[in-house]
Coordinates of C-alpha atoms in Angstrom, one line a residue:
M26 CA 0.1 0.0 0.1
V27 CA 2.5 2.7 1.1
E28 CA 6.3 2.4 1.3
E29 CA 7.4 3.1 4.9
N30 CA 11.1 3.5 4.3
G31 CA 11.9 7.4 4.9
G32 CA 8.0 8.1 4.8
K33 CA 8.1 8.5 0.9
R34 CA 5.0 7.6 -1.1
A35 CA 5.7 4.8 -3.5
A36 CA 4.2 4.4 -7.0
A37 CA 1.5 2.0 -5.3
W38 CA -1.6 3.9 -4.1
L39 CA -3.0 4.2 -0.6
S40 CA -6.4 2.9 -1.9
E41 CA -7.6 -0.1 -4.0
G42 CA -10.4 -0.1 -6.5
V43 CA -13.9 -0.8 -5.1
E44 CA -14.0 -4.0 -7.1
T45 CA -11.8 -5.8 -4.7
L46 CA -14.3 -5.1 -2.0
F47 CA -17.2 -6.0 -4.1
A48 CA -15.5 -9.4 -4.9
T49 CA -15.6 -10.2 -1.2
L50 CA -19.3 -9.6 -0.6
D51 CA -21.6 -12.6 -0.1
E52 CA -24.9 -11.5 -1.4
Q53 CA -26.7 -14.7 -0.5
V54 CA -25.5 -14.7 3.2
P55 CA -25.2 -11.0 4.4
V56 CA -22.7 -10.2 7.2
I57 CA -21.4 -7.0 8.8
D58 CA -18.5 -6.0 6.6
F59 CA -17.2 -3.0 8.6
D60 CA -17.7 -1.7 12.3
V61 CA -17.3 1.9 10.7
L62 CA -18.0 2.8 7.1
I63 CA -16.9 6.4 6.2
V64 CA -18.3 7.7 2.8
G65 CA -16.2 10.4 1.4
S66 CA -12.4 11.3 1.9
G67 CA -12.4 15.0 2.4
Y68 CA -11.5 16.8 5.6
G69 CA -14.4 15.3 7.7
G70 CA -14.1 11.8 6.5
A71 CA -10.2 11.9 6.6
V72 CA -10.1 13.1 10.3
A73 CA -12.8 10.4 11.2
A74 CA -10.7 7.6 9.5
A75 CA -7.4 8.6 11.2
G76 CA -9.1 8.9 14.5
L77 CA -11.0 5.4 14.4
A78 CA -8.5 3.4 12.5
G79 CA -6.4 1.3 14.9
S80 CA -8.7 1.9 17.8
R81 CA -10.4 -1.1 19.8
D82 CA -13.8 -1.5 21.0
K83 CA -14.0 -4.1 24.0
G84 CA -10.7 -5.4 23.2
K85 CA -11.3 -5.9 19.5
L86 CA -9.8 -3.9 16.6
V87 CA -12.4 -1.7 15.0
K88 CA -12.8 -2.4 11.3
V89 CA -12.8 0.9 9.4
G90 CA -13.6 1.3 5.6
V91 CA -13.5 4.4 3.4
L92 CA -15.4 4.8 0.2
E93 CA -14.3 7.5 -2.1
R94 CA -16.5 8.4 -5.4
G95 CA -13.3 9.4 -7.5
K96 CA -9.8 8.2 -8.1
E97 CA -6.5 8.6 -6.1
Y98 CA -3.8 11.0 -7.4
L99 CA -0.2 11.0 -6.9
P100 CA 2.2 13.9 -8.1
G101 CA 2.5 13.9 -11.7
S102 CA -1.0 12.6 -12.4
F103 CA -2.9 16.0 -12.2
P104 CA -3.7 17.7 -15.6
G105 CA -0.8 20.2 -16.5
H106 CA -2.2 21.6 -19.6
L107 CA -5.4 23.0 -21.0
R108 CA -5.7 20.0 -23.4
D109 CA -5.7 17.7 -20.5
L110 CA -8.6 19.1 -18.5
A111 CA -11.5 17.8 -20.5
G112 CA -10.8 14.3 -19.5
H113 CA -10.8 15.4 -15.8
V114 CA -14.2 17.1 -15.6
R115 CA -17.6 16.0 -14.7
F116 CA -20.6 18.3 -14.4
N117 CA -24.3 18.2 -13.4
T118 CA -27.1 20.5 -14.7
P119 CA -30.2 21.3 -12.5
N120 CA -32.4 19.2 -14.6
G121 CA -30.5 16.1 -14.9
A122 CA -29.8 13.3 -12.4
V123 CA -26.9 12.0 -14.5
P124 CA -23.4 13.7 -14.6
V125 CA -22.0 14.5 -18.1
G126 CA -18.4 14.1 -18.8
N127 CA -16.1 11.7 -16.8
R128 CA -17.8 10.6 -13.8
E129 CA -14.5 9.9 -12.0
G130 CA -13.1 13.4 -13.0
L131 CA -11.2 15.4 -10.6
F132 CA -13.3 18.6 -11.2
D133 CA -17.0 18.2 -10.2
V134 CA -18.8 21.2 -11.6
R135 CA -22.5 21.8 -10.6
V136 CA -24.2 24.2 -12.9
G137 CA -27.3 26.1 -11.6
P138 CA -29.5 29.1 -12.4
D139 CA -29.0 30.7 -8.9
V140 CA -25.8 29.1 -7.8
S141 CA -23.1 27.2 -9.5
A142 CA -20.4 25.5 -7.6
L143 CA -17.0 23.6 -8.0
V144 CA -16.0 20.8 -5.8
A145 CA -13.4 18.0 -5.9
N146 CA -13.9 14.4 -6.8
G147 CA -10.9 12.2 -5.7
L148 CA -9.2 10.8 -2.7
G149 CA -8.4 13.5 -0.3
G150 CA -11.5 15.5 -1.5
G151 CA -11.2 19.3 -1.6
S152 CA -7.6 19.2 -0.4
L153 CA -6.4 18.2 -3.9
I154 CA -7.3 21.4 -5.7
N155 CA -8.0 23.9 -3.1
A156 CA -5.4 26.6 -1.9
G157 CA -5.0 24.7 1.5
V158 CA -5.7 27.9 3.5
M159 CA -6.5 27.2 7.1
V160 CA -8.1 30.0 9.1
A161 CA -10.7 30.0 11.9
P162 CA -14.1 31.8 11.6
R163 CA -14.3 35.0 13.6
G164 CA -17.1 37.3 14.4
A165 CA -20.7 36.4 14.1
A166 CA -19.8 33.2 12.3
L167 CA -17.7 32.0 15.3
K168 CA -20.4 33.1 17.8
K169 CA -23.1 31.2 15.9
L170 CA -21.0 28.1 15.7
S171 CA -19.8 28.4 19.4
A172 CA -23.5 28.5 20.5
L173 CA -23.8 24.9 19.3
V174 CA -20.5 23.5 19.9
D175 CA -18.5 24.3 23.1
G176 CA -14.8 24.8 23.5
L177 CA -13.9 25.1 19.7
E178 CA -10.5 27.0 20.2
P179 CA -8.2 24.2 21.3
Y180 CA -9.6 21.9 18.4
F181 CA -8.7 24.6 15.8
V182 CA -5.1 24.6 17.3
K183 CA -5.0 20.9 17.0
A184 CA -6.4 20.9 13.4
L185 CA -3.7 23.4 12.3
E186 CA -1.2 20.7 13.6
V187 CA -2.6 17.6 12.0
L188 CA -3.2 19.3 8.7
G189 CA 0.4 20.7 8.4
A190 CA -0.6 24.4 8.7
R191 CA 1.7 24.8 11.6
V192 CA 5.4 23.3 11.4
N193 CA 7.3 23.2 14.4
G194 CA 4.8 25.5 16.3
A195 CA 4.8 28.4 13.8
P196 CA 2.1 29.1 11.2
N197 CA 3.2 27.7 7.7
T198 CA 3.1 30.8 5.5
I199 CA 5.0 32.1 2.3
L200 CA 7.4 33.8 4.7
Q201 CA 9.1 30.4 5.3
H202 CA 9.9 30.0 1.7
A203 CA 13.5 30.6 0.7
G204 CA 12.8 32.6 -2.4
D205 CA 11.5 36.0 -3.0
L206 CA 8.1 36.9 -1.9
P207 CA 5.5 36.6 -4.8
A208 CA 4.5 39.8 -6.5
K209 CA 0.9 39.2 -5.8
Y210 CA 1.6 38.8 -2.0
V211 CA 3.5 42.3 -1.9
A212 CA 0.7 43.8 -4.1
L213 CA -2.1 42.5 -1.7
Q214 CA -0.3 44.1 1.1
K215 CA -0.3 47.4 -0.6
M216 CA -3.9 47.0 -1.6
A217 CA -4.9 46.6 2.1
A218 CA -4.0 50.2 2.8
R219 CA -6.0 51.4 -0.2
L220 CA -9.2 49.6 0.7
H221 CA -12.2 51.6 2.1
P222 CA -12.3 51.5 5.1
A223 CA -8.5 51.2 5.4
D224 CA -8.5 49.4 8.6
G225 CA -8.1 45.7 7.2
V226 CA -5.7 43.5 8.9
F227 CA -3.3 42.1 6.3
S228 CA -1.5 38.8 7.3
P229 CA 0.1 35.9 5.5
A230 CA -2.2 33.0 5.2
A231 CA -1.5 29.8 7.0
V232 CA -1.4 27.1 4.3
T233 CA -0.9 23.3 3.7
I234 CA 1.8 23.9 1.2
A235 CA 5.5 22.9 2.0
M236 CA 7.4 26.0 1.8
Q237 CA 10.7 24.0 2.7
D238 CA 11.7 20.4 2.1
R239 CA 9.9 18.7 5.1
A240 CA 7.7 15.8 6.1
S241 CA 4.0 16.1 6.3
A242 CA 2.1 15.9 9.6
G243 CA 1.6 12.2 8.7
G244 CA 5.4 11.6 8.0
V245 CA 5.4 11.7 4.3
A246 CA 8.2 13.3 2.5
L247 CA 7.3 16.7 0.8
D248 CA 9.3 18.9 -1.6
A249 CA 9.6 22.7 -1.2
C250 CA 6.9 24.7 -3.2
A251 CA 8.2 25.5 -6.7
M252 CA 6.0 28.6 -7.0
C253 CA 4.4 27.3 -10.1
G254 CA 0.8 28.4 -9.3
D255 CA -0.9 25.2 -10.2
C256 CA -2.4 24.3 -6.7
A257 CA -5.9 24.5 -8.0
T258 CA -5.5 22.0 -10.7
G259 CA -3.5 19.7 -8.4
C260 CA 0.2 19.7 -7.3
N261 CA 2.4 17.7 -9.8
L262 CA 5.6 18.6 -7.7
N263 CA 4.8 16.9 -4.3
A264 CA 4.7 20.2 -2.5
K265 CA 1.0 20.1 -1.3
E266 CA 0.2 18.5 2.0
S267 CA -3.1 17.2 0.8
L268 CA -5.1 14.8 3.1
D269 CA -3.4 11.8 1.3
T270 CA -0.2 12.8 2.8
N271 CA -1.3 13.3 6.5
L272 CA -4.8 12.0 7.8
L273 CA -5.6 9.4 5.2
Y274 CA -1.8 8.1 5.2
R275 CA -2.2 7.6 8.9
A276 CA -5.5 5.9 8.6
A277 CA -4.2 3.4 6.0
R278 CA -1.1 2.8 8.3
Q279 CA -3.4 2.0 11.2
G280 CA -5.2 -0.6 9.1
A281 CA -8.3 1.3 7.5
R282 CA -9.2 -0.1 4.0
I283 CA -9.7 2.7 1.6
Y284 CA -11.6 2.1 -1.7
T285 CA -12.0 4.4 -4.8
G286 CA -14.3 4.5 -7.6
A287 CA -17.5 3.8 -5.2
T288 CA -20.6 6.0 -5.5
V289 CA -23.0 5.7 -2.6
L290 CA -26.7 6.0 -3.5
R291 CA -28.7 5.4 -0.4
I292 CA -28.6 3.8 2.9
E293 CA -31.3 1.8 4.9
R294 CA -31.5 -0.3 8.0
D295 CA -31.0 -4.1 8.2
A296 CA -33.1 -5.1 10.9
K297 CA -31.9 -8.6 11.1
L298 CA -28.3 -7.6 11.5
G299 CA -28.9 -4.6 13.5
A300 CA -26.6 -2.6 11.0
W301 CA -26.8 -0.1 8.2
C302 CA -27.0 -1.2 4.7
V303 CA -25.2 1.1 2.2
H304 CA -26.1 0.7 -1.5
V305 CA -23.1 1.2 -3.5
N306 CA -22.1 1.1 -7.3
F307 CA -19.3 1.8 -9.5
T308 CA -18.6 5.5 -10.2
D309 CA -17.3 4.6 -13.7
A310 CA -20.1 4.6 -16.2
Q311 CA -19.1 1.5 -18.1
L312 CA -18.6 -0.6 -15.1
R313 CA -21.9 0.6 -13.6
A314 CA -23.6 -0.4 -16.7
R315 CA -22.7 -4.1 -16.1
R316 CA -24.5 -4.3 -12.9
E317 CA -28.2 -3.7 -12.9
L318 CA -28.6 -3.3 -9.1
P319 CA -26.1 -1.7 -6.6
Y320 CA -24.1 -3.7 -4.3
K321 CA -25.0 -3.7 -0.6
I322 CA -22.4 -3.2 2.3
R323 CA -23.2 -3.5 5.8
A324 CA -21.7 -1.6 8.8
R325 CA -22.7 -0.9 12.3
K326 CA -22.0 2.7 12.1
V327 CA -21.9 4.9 8.9
I328 CA -20.2 8.3 8.7
L329 CA -21.4 10.4 5.8
A330 CA -18.5 12.9 4.7
A331 CA -19.3 13.2 1.0
G332 CA -19.6 16.9 1.2
T333 CA -22.5 19.5 1.4
F334 CA -23.9 18.1 -1.9
G335 CA -23.1 14.4 -1.5
S336 CA -24.1 13.9 2.1
T337 CA -27.4 15.8 1.5
E338 CA -28.2 13.8 -1.7
I339 CA -27.7 10.5 0.1
L340 CA -30.1 11.4 3.0
L341 CA -32.6 12.8 0.6
R342 CA -32.5 9.6 -1.6
S343 CA -32.8 7.4 1.6
Q344 CA -35.6 9.0 3.2
R345 CA -38.6 6.6 3.6
D346 CA -41.4 6.4 6.1
D347 CA -39.3 3.9 8.4
L348 CA -36.1 6.2 7.9
A349 CA -37.4 9.8 8.3
F350 CA -35.2 12.9 8.9
S351 CA -35.9 16.4 10.2
T352 CA -37.8 18.6 7.9
H353 CA -34.8 20.8 7.8
I354 CA -32.9 18.4 5.5
G355 CA -31.7 20.3 2.4
K356 CA -32.4 23.7 4.0
A357 CA -30.1 26.5 5.0
F358 CA -27.6 26.1 2.2
S359 CA -24.8 28.7 2.2
S360 CA -22.6 29.8 -0.6
N361 CA -20.2 31.1 2.2
G362 CA -20.5 34.6 0.6
D363 CA -17.9 33.6 -2.0
M364 CA -17.1 36.0 -4.9
I365 CA -14.1 35.8 -7.3
A366 CA -13.3 39.3 -8.7
V367 CA -10.4 40.7 -10.8
A368 CA -8.8 44.1 -10.1
Y369 CA -7.9 44.8 -13.8
D370 CA -4.8 46.8 -14.7
G371 CA -4.0 48.1 -11.3
P372 CA -1.0 50.0 -10.0
D373 CA 1.1 46.9 -9.0
L374 CA 2.8 43.9 -10.6
I375 CA 0.9 40.7 -9.8
N376 CA 2.0 37.9 -12.0
G377 CA -1.1 36.1 -10.9
F378 CA -1.5 34.0 -14.1
A379 CA 0.8 30.8 -14.5
D380 CA 1.7 30.1 -17.9
E381 CA 1.6 26.4 -19.0
A382 CA 4.1 27.0 -21.6
Q383 CA 6.8 28.0 -19.0
P384 CA 8.7 25.3 -17.0
L385 CA 7.0 24.8 -13.6
R386 CA 10.0 26.0 -11.6
A387 CA 10.4 29.2 -13.5
R388 CA 7.0 30.9 -13.1
R389 CA 7.5 32.6 -9.7
V390 CA 3.7 32.8 -9.3
G391 CA 3.6 31.4 -5.7
P392 CA 0.9 29.2 -4.1
T393 CA -2.8 30.0 -5.1
I394 CA -3.3 32.1 -1.9
T395 CA -0.6 33.6 0.0
G396 CA -2.1 36.5 1.8
M397 CA -5.4 37.8 3.4
I398 CA -7.1 41.0 4.3
D399 CA -9.4 40.6 7.2
L400 CA -12.1 43.4 7.5
P401 CA -14.0 42.9 10.6
A402 CA -15.6 46.3 10.7
A403 CA -17.3 45.7 7.2
P404 CA -21.0 44.8 7.6
G405 CA -21.0 41.0 8.2
G406 CA -17.2 40.9 8.1
L407 CA -15.2 40.4 4.9
L408 CA -12.1 38.4 4.0
V409 CA -10.1 39.2 0.9
E410 CA -7.3 36.8 -0.4
D411 CA -5.1 36.9 -3.4
L412 CA -5.6 34.1 -6.0
A413 CA -3.4 32.6 -8.9
V414 CA -4.7 31.0 -12.0
P415 CA -3.0 27.7 -12.7
G416 CA -1.3 27.2 -15.9
P417 CA -4.2 24.7 -17.5
L418 CA -6.8 27.5 -17.0
R419 CA -4.6 30.5 -18.0
R420 CA -5.8 31.1 -21.5
L421 CA -9.6 30.3 -20.7
F422 CA -9.4 32.8 -17.6
Q423 CA -7.6 35.6 -19.6
E424 CA -10.2 35.5 -22.3
V425 CA -13.0 35.7 -19.7
V426 CA -11.4 38.6 -18.1
T427 CA -10.6 40.3 -21.3
T428 CA -14.3 40.0 -22.4
A429 CA -15.5 41.3 -19.0
H430 CA -13.3 44.2 -19.2
T431 CA -14.5 45.0 -22.7
L432 CA -18.1 45.0 -21.5
H433 CA -17.3 47.3 -18.5
E434 CA -15.6 49.6 -20.9
L435 CA -19.1 50.4 -22.6
G436 CA -19.7 53.0 -20.0
R437 CA -16.6 54.9 -20.7
E438 CA -15.9 57.3 -23.5
D439 CA -13.1 56.1 -25.8
A440 CA -11.2 59.3 -26.7
S441 CA -8.3 57.5 -28.1
T442 CA -7.3 57.9 -31.9
H443 CA -7.7 54.8 -33.9
T444 CA -5.5 54.6 -37.1
G445 CA -6.7 51.4 -38.5
L446 CA -3.3 50.3 -39.4
P447 CA -2.4 46.6 -39.3
D448 CA -0.1 46.9 -36.3
E449 CA -2.6 48.9 -34.0
R450 CA -3.5 47.3 -30.9
D451 CA -6.8 45.7 -30.7
P452 CA -8.5 47.3 -27.5
C453 CA -10.6 44.0 -27.2
A454 CA -7.8 41.6 -27.4
V455 CA -5.8 39.9 -24.6
D456 CA -3.4 42.4 -23.2
Q457 CA -0.6 40.5 -21.4
D458 CA 0.9 43.6 -19.9
K459 CA -2.4 44.8 -18.3
L460 CA -3.2 41.2 -17.1
G461 CA 0.2 41.1 -15.5
H462 CA -1.1 43.9 -13.3
S463 CA -4.5 42.4 -12.7
A464 CA -5.1 40.9 -9.2
I465 CA -7.5 37.8 -8.9
L466 CA -9.2 38.1 -5.6
A467 CA -11.4 35.9 -3.7
V468 CA -13.8 37.7 -1.1
M469 CA -15.9 35.7 1.5
G470 CA -18.6 37.0 3.8
D471 CA -22.0 36.4 5.3
D472 CA -24.6 35.7 2.7
G473 CA -27.4 35.9 5.1
V474 CA -28.4 32.4 5.8
G475 CA -30.6 32.1 8.9
Q476 CA -31.6 35.8 8.8
D477 CA -35.0 35.0 7.3
E478 CA -35.8 31.5 6.6
R479 CA -38.1 32.5 3.9
F480 CA -35.1 33.7 1.7
N481 CA -32.6 30.8 2.5
G482 CA -31.1 28.6 0.0
S483 CA -32.1 25.0 -0.3
L484 CA -30.9 21.7 -1.9
E485 CA -33.4 19.6 -3.9
L486 CA -33.0 16.1 -5.4
V487 CA -33.2 15.7 -9.0
G488 CA -34.9 12.8 -10.3
G489 CA -36.5 9.9 -8.3
K490 CA -35.2 8.5 -5.1
D491 CA -35.0 5.1 -6.6
D492 CA -32.9 6.1 -9.7
D493 CA -29.8 4.1 -9.3
N494 CA -28.1 5.7 -12.2
G495 CA -28.3 9.3 -10.5
D496 CA -25.1 10.7 -9.1
G497 CA -24.5 14.5 -8.2
A498 CA -28.3 14.8 -8.4
I499 CA -28.6 17.9 -6.4
R500 CA -29.8 21.5 -7.4
V501 CA -29.5 24.7 -5.5
R502 CA -32.7 26.8 -5.2
W503 CA -31.9 30.2 -4.2
P504 CA -33.1 33.0 -6.6
E505 CA -32.9 35.7 -3.9
L506 CA -29.2 35.3 -3.4
R507 CA -28.1 37.2 -6.4
D508 CA -29.6 40.5 -5.0
R509 CA -28.2 40.2 -1.4
P510 CA -26.3 43.4 -0.5
L511 CA -23.4 41.5 0.5
F512 CA -22.0 41.1 -3.2
A513 CA -22.5 44.6 -4.2
R514 CA -20.6 45.6 -1.0
Q515 CA -17.7 43.3 -1.8
V516 CA -17.4 44.9 -5.2
R517 CA -17.5 48.6 -3.7
L518 CA -15.0 47.6 -1.2
L519 CA -12.5 46.4 -3.6
A520 CA -13.0 49.5 -5.8
G521 CA -12.0 51.7 -2.6
L522 CA -15.6 53.0 -2.4
A523 CA -17.6 54.0 0.6
E524 CA -21.1 52.4 1.2
G525 CA -23.5 54.0 -1.2
E526 CA -20.8 55.8 -3.2
K527 CA -21.0 55.5 -7.1
A528 CA -18.3 54.3 -9.3
G529 CA -16.8 56.7 -11.6
P530 CA -16.1 56.2 -15.3
G531 CA -12.6 55.3 -14.7
P532 CA -10.7 52.7 -12.7
G533 CA -10.2 53.1 -9.1
P534 CA -7.1 53.0 -7.0
N535 CA -6.9 49.2 -7.4
G536 CA -7.8 49.1 -11.1
T537 CA -11.1 48.3 -12.6
I538 CA -13.0 45.9 -10.5
L539 CA -14.4 43.1 -12.5
P540 CA -16.8 40.8 -10.5
N541 CA -18.1 37.5 -11.8
P542 CA -19.5 38.4 -15.3
L543 CA -22.4 35.9 -14.9
W544 CA -23.5 37.8 -11.9
K545 CA -23.1 41.3 -13.1
M546 CA -22.0 41.8 -16.7
L547 CA -22.1 45.6 -17.1
P548 CA -20.7 48.6 -15.2
E549 CA -23.1 50.8 -13.0
S550 CA -23.6 53.3 -15.7
M551 CA -24.8 50.8 -18.3
D552 CA -26.9 48.7 -15.6
F553 CA -30.2 50.1 -17.1
L554 CA -29.7 47.9 -20.3
L555 CA -30.4 44.9 -18.1
S556 CA -32.9 46.5 -15.6
A557 CA -30.1 45.9 -13.2
K558 CA -30.9 42.2 -13.0
R559 CA -28.2 39.8 -11.7
G560 CA -27.3 36.3 -12.7
P561 CA -26.2 33.3 -10.8
L562 CA -23.4 33.3 -8.2
F563 CA -20.5 31.0 -8.1
T564 CA -19.0 29.0 -4.9
V565 CA -16.1 26.7 -4.1
H566 CA -17.3 26.6 -0.5
P567 CA -20.9 25.2 -0.5
L568 CA -22.2 24.7 3.0
G569 CA -25.3 23.6 4.8
G570 CA -28.1 21.2 3.9
C571 CA -27.8 19.0 7.1
G572 CA -27.3 21.9 9.6
M573 CA -26.6 21.5 13.3
G574 CA -29.3 22.0 15.9
W575 CA -30.6 21.2 19.2
T576 CA -33.4 18.8 18.2
A577 CA -35.1 17.7 14.9
A578 CA -37.3 20.9 15.4
D579 CA -34.3 23.1 14.4
G580 CA -31.5 21.0 12.9
V581 CA -30.7 17.7 11.0
V582 CA -27.9 16.7 13.2
N583 CA -26.8 17.5 16.7
D584 CA -23.4 19.1 17.6
C585 CA -21.6 15.6 17.1
G586 CA -23.2 15.1 13.7
E587 CA -25.6 12.4 14.8
V588 CA -28.6 12.3 12.7
F589 CA -32.1 13.2 14.3
R590 CA -35.0 11.3 13.7
A591 CA -38.0 13.0 12.2
L592 CA -39.9 15.2 14.6
A593 CA -43.1 13.1 14.2
Q594 CA -41.0 10.1 15.5
D595 CA -39.4 11.7 18.5
D596 CA -37.6 15.1 18.5
D597 CA -35.0 14.0 20.9
L598 CA -33.9 10.7 19.6
L599 CA -31.3 9.8 17.0
H600 CA -30.7 7.4 14.1
E601 CA -28.2 5.3 16.2
G602 CA -25.0 4.9 14.3
L603 CA -25.7 7.4 11.5
I604 CA -23.5 10.4 11.5
V605 CA -22.7 13.4 9.1
L606 CA -19.2 15.0 9.2
D607 CA -18.6 17.4 6.6
G608 CA -19.5 21.0 5.5
A609 CA -23.2 20.1 5.3
I610 CA -23.6 20.3 9.1
L611 CA -22.4 23.9 9.3
P612 CA -25.3 26.2 10.1
G613 CA -24.5 29.1 7.8
A614 CA -21.7 31.1 6.2
L615 CA -18.3 31.1 7.7
G616 CA -17.0 33.9 5.9
V617 CA -13.6 32.3 5.6
N618 CA -12.2 29.2 4.1
P619 CA -14.0 26.4 5.7
A620 CA -11.4 23.5 5.7
L621 CA -10.1 24.0 9.2
T622 CA -13.6 24.2 10.8
I623 CA -14.7 21.2 9.1
T624 CA -11.6 19.3 10.3

């Protein structure tokens, strides 16, 4: 499974294909296959696997299994060019229960009229393609969470250690890197002083990227970050401390069996065995087509850690008269207040677009996120972080940014002289110099979940509960989100404007702020052309759907993730042995990167 000599990963994988598990099942004489079966290998699933594997119950070793829908990736197997991406993408539309593309693809895109999202599909979940930023919630979000879960602070510190965001007791940041600071980090620090109000607290982000050659928190050898900027499409240079290098590695060494290519459809109770019966099939479409009915795996306890969409979908698909959950299932979905914006052609050199044509070690872009600006005084509290566009997405992203800028220029008079000569620069063409001075920014805040339940987001199952071909069959319903004042406030803040102040015809101190063009296509001066209508938002941090509460009257799970029975059955009883441990149980927006809180 894993080579132990020196803690280095060998060519062999931590996991095995789920077909090896299916081959051991006796469908004629069912038995309990696992003491604990964990569905999903992201932050919640990984920490559960590491904590339970190797433990004993009444002197007997606890048998732990982990099911992952996607594949396992080792450095060198991630897509490195635009031409490689198509084979690594799967996406669902709001009206289809069956995904399009490669079902085992790394990038899981959910397209919707109100909210679209990107999540990961692979062993290690979001840690494979995120920026690895570990930051604790603060302000109202922390207060709301602390009201449900006591004594969080020591656990945040412990989580920083086990995830590798603290090394030798110190935060692991870009400042520990032996090379020069990335241009985008320096530029964000300058931007902090230009924001309105200019009282944001700038700090380097604690990340799970190796800034020096070192071992992961699990003992796996990592190489120093090459500053290539490709974190968001997967690290091919063995510098990211993703979950397969720490918690999942520990779980495998302690005896957990990890299976990939397994899609869980639903769960049910097996009364005869006193266990949970988990319906599982191959993720791969061709393998699934050979099997008319899903396989059944039985476990004394089931931990759903398939993410906000996955865990909610499994519960919605499983709900029956004899297995009923709280009426809050699928409710209180949150986008985490996510907004990706671009400060186009600003005053500072950014170098935020990695070039796939350049050698990885020559790019000097830096990790995806290096710094952050905390703005606690802004309404709801805002967090701004720098971003890098990975090499495989550079051309696509630059074309989108250029088109968005062209549309925003419609509100500005063009007083320049056009000669019509062949060598004249096309004002609508990609301008590498201006893009080199364009900052890609992530902004997070409070999207208002819980303030008025009539206008909260919800997750709905697409297709029938008994559709064994469905996978990713969840749609987001939240038409009111696009008009929440949070997002306009984010854009004004980045532009250096006070609340209610109108943007002028020219760029602000940070350049021209271009929000997600699907949400807001035109500048304020041209908004009348679209009747000031807004489009869908985009999130990489979907939360909620199985929110925590005190009873089934106000939540789906308790503070330990244990699932409540339906209110009509008994509002203070639980479905024994059924637990949800991922971002689905969070009761609203965190306004920060959620990985640390989920862990």
